[in-house]
C-alpha positions as YAML, in Angstrom:
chain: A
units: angstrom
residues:
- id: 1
  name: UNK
  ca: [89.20, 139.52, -12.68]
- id: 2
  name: UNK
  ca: [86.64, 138.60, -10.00]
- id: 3
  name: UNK
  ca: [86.85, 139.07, -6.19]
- id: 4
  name: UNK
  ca: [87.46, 136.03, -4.74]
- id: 5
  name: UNK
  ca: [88.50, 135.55, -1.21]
- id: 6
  name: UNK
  ca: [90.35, 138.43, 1.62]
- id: 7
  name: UNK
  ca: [93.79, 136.97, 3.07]
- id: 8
  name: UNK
  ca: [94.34, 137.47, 6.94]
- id: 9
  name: UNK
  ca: [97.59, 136.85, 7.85]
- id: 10
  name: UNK
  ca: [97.49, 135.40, 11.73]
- id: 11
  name: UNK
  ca: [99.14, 133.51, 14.46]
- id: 12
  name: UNK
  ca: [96.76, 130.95, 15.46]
- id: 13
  name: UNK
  ca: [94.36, 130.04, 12.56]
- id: 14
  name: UNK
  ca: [92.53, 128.15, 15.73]
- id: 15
  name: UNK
  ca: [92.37, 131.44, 17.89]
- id: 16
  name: UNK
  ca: [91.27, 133.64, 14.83]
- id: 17
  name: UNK
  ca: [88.61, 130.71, 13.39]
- id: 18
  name: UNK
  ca: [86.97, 130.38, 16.93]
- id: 19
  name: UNK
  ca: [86.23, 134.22, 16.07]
- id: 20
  name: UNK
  ca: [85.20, 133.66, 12.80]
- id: 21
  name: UNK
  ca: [82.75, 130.51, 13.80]
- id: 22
  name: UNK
  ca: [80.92, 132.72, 16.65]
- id: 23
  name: UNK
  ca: [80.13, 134.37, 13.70]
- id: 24
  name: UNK
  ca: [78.22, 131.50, 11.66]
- id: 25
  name: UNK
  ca: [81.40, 130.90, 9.86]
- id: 26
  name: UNK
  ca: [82.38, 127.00, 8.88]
- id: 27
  name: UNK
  ca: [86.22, 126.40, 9.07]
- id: 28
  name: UNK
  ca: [87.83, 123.97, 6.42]
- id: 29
  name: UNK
  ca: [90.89, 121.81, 7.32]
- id: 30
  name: UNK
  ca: [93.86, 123.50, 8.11]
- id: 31
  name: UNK
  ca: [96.51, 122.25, 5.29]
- id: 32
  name: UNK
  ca: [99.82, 122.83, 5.03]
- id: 33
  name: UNK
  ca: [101.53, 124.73, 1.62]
- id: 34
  name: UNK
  ca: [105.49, 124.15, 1.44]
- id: 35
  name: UNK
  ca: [105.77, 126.71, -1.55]
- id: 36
  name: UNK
  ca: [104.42, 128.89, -0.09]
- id: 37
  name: UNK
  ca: [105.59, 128.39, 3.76]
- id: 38
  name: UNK
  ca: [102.29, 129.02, 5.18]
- id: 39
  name: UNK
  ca: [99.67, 127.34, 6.69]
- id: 40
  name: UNK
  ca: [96.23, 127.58, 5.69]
- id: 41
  name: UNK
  ca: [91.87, 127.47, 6.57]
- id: 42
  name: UNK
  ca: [89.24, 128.65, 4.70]
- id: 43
  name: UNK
  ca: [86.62, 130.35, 6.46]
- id: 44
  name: UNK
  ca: [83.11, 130.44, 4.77]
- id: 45
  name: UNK
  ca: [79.47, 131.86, 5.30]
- id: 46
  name: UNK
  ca: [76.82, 132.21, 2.36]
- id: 47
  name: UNK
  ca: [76.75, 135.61, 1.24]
- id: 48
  name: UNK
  ca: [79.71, 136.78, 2.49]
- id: 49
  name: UNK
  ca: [83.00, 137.01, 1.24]
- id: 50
  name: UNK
  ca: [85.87, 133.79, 2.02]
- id: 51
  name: UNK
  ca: [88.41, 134.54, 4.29]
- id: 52
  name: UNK
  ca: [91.55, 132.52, 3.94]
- id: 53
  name: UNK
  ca: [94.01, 132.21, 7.29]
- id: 54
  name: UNK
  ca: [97.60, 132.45, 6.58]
- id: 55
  name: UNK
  ca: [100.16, 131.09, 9.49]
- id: 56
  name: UNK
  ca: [103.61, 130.86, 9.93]
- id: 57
  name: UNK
  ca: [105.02, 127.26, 9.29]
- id: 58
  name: UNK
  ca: [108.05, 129.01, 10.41]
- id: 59
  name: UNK
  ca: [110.20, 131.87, 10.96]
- id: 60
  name: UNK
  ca: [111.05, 132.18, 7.09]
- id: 61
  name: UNK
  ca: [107.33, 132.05, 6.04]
- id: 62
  name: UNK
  ca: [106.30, 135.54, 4.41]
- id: 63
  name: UNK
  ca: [103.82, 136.41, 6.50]
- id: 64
  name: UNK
  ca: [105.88, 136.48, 9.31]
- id: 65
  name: UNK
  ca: [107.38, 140.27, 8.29]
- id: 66
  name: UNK
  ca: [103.33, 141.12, 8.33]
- id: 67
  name: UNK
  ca: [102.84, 139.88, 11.73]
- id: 68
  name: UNK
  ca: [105.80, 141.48, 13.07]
- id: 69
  name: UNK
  ca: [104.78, 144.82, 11.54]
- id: 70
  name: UNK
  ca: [101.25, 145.09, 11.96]
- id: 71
  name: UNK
  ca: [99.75, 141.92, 13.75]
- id: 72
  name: UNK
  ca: [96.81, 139.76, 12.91]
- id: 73
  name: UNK
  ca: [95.55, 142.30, 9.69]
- id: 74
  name: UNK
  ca: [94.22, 141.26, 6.23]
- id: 75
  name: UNK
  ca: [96.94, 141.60, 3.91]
- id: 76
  name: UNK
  ca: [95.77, 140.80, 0.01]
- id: 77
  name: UNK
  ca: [92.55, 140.38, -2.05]
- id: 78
  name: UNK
  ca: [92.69, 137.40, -4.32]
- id: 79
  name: UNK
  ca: [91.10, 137.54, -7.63]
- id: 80
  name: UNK
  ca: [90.44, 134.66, -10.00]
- id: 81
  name: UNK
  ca: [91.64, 134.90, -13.64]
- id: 82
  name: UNK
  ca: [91.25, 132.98, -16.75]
- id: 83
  name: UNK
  ca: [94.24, 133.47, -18.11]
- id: 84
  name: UNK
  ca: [97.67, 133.98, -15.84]
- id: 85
  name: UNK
  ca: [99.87, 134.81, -17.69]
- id: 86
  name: UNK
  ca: [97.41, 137.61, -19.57]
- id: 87
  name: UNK
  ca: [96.42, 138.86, -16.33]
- id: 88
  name: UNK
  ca: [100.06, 138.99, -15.15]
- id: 89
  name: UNK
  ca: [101.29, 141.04, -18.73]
- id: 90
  name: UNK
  ca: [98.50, 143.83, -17.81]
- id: 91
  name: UNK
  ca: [98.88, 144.59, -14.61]
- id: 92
  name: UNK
  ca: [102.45, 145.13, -14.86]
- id: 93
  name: UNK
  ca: [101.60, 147.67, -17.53]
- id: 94
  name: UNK
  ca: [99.52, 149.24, -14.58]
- id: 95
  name: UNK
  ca: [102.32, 149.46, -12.62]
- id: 96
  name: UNK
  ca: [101.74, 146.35, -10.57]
- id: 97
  name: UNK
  ca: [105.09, 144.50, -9.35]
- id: 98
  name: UNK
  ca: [105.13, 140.35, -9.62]
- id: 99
  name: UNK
  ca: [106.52, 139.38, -6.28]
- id: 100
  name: UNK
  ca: [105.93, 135.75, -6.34]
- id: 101
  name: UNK
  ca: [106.40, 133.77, -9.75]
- id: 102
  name: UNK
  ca: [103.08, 131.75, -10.81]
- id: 103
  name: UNK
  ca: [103.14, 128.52, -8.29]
- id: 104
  name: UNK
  ca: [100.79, 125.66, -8.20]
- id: 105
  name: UNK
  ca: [98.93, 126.09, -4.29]
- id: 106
  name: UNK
  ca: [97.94, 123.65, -1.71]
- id: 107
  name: UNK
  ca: [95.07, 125.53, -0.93]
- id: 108
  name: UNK
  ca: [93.69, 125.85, -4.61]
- id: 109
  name: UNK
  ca: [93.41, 122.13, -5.47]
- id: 110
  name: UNK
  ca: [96.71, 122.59, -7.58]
- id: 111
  name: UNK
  ca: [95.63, 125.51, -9.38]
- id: 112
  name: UNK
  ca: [98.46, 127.96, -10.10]
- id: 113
  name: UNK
  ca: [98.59, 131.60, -8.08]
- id: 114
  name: UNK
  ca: [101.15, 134.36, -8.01]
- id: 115
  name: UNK
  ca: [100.84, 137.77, -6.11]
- id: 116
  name: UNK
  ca: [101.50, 141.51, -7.55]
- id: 117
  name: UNK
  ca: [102.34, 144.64, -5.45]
- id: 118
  name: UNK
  ca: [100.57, 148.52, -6.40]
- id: 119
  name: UNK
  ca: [101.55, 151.19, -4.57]
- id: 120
  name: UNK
  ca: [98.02, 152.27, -4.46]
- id: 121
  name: UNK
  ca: [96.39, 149.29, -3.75]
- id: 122
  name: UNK
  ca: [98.50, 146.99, -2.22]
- id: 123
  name: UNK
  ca: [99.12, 143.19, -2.12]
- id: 124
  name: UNK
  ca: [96.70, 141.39, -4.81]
- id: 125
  name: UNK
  ca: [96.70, 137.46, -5.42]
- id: 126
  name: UNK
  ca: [95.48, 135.97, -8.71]
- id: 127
  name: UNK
  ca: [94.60, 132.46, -9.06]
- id: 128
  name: UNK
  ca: [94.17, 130.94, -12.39]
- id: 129
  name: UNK
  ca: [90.79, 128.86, -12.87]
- id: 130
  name: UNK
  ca: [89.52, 126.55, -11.69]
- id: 131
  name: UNK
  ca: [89.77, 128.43, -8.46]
- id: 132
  name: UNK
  ca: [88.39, 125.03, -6.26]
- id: 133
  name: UNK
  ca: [89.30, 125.33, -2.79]
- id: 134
  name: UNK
  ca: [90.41, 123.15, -0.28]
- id: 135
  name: UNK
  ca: [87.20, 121.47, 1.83]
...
């Protein structure tokens, strides 16, 4: 696995991106992801790590429960694998709960992602590669 982006949900990807760009960050196109309910910016600097913005399309999106209960907060790491499925089977043997079933993603070009719950780490994201993203 390699570290590949940090995943804030937010309200306003324009309110939080204004924040990020004061900082030297460029902002991608916001796009819109119906399997996942969410829309979406990339935020990127050289040498530093992505940020992807995560909004509400609606009141059913799943960020929406992390909003209510903690605000704008980063919420998962996503990690790029070779191999899904193989990186699925493993860490379940960890103890890592699949949440969302392996989904082709707007915001990857197409490429399939899925997300896994630890109780000691958290929310994680793989994406399979080619992890392109969205310009």
């Amino acid at each position: 696995m390699k570290f590949h982006h940090i995943g804030v949900a937010v309200k306003s990807i324009e309110a939080t991106a204004a924040m990020y760009e004061q900082a030297g960050y460029r902002k991608s196109a916001i796009v819109t992801d119906p399997i996942q309910n969410v829309n979406i910016c990339w935020l990127t600097k050289a040498g530093e790590p992505i940020v992807e913005l995560l909004a509400p399309v609606d009141e059913t999106s799943p960020v929406c429960k992390t909003l209510e209960k903690n605000g704008v907060t980063p919420y998962h790491c996503c990690y790029v694998v070779d191999n899904l499925e193989e990186a699925v089977k493993a860490l379940r043997q960890e103890k890592y709960v699949l949440t969302s079933k392996p989904e082709p993603a707007v915001a990857f070009c197409g490429s399939r992602v899925c997300f896994l719950y630890n109780k000691n780490v958290g929310l994680i994201e793989l994406v399979e590669t080619p992890a392109k993203i969205i310009d």
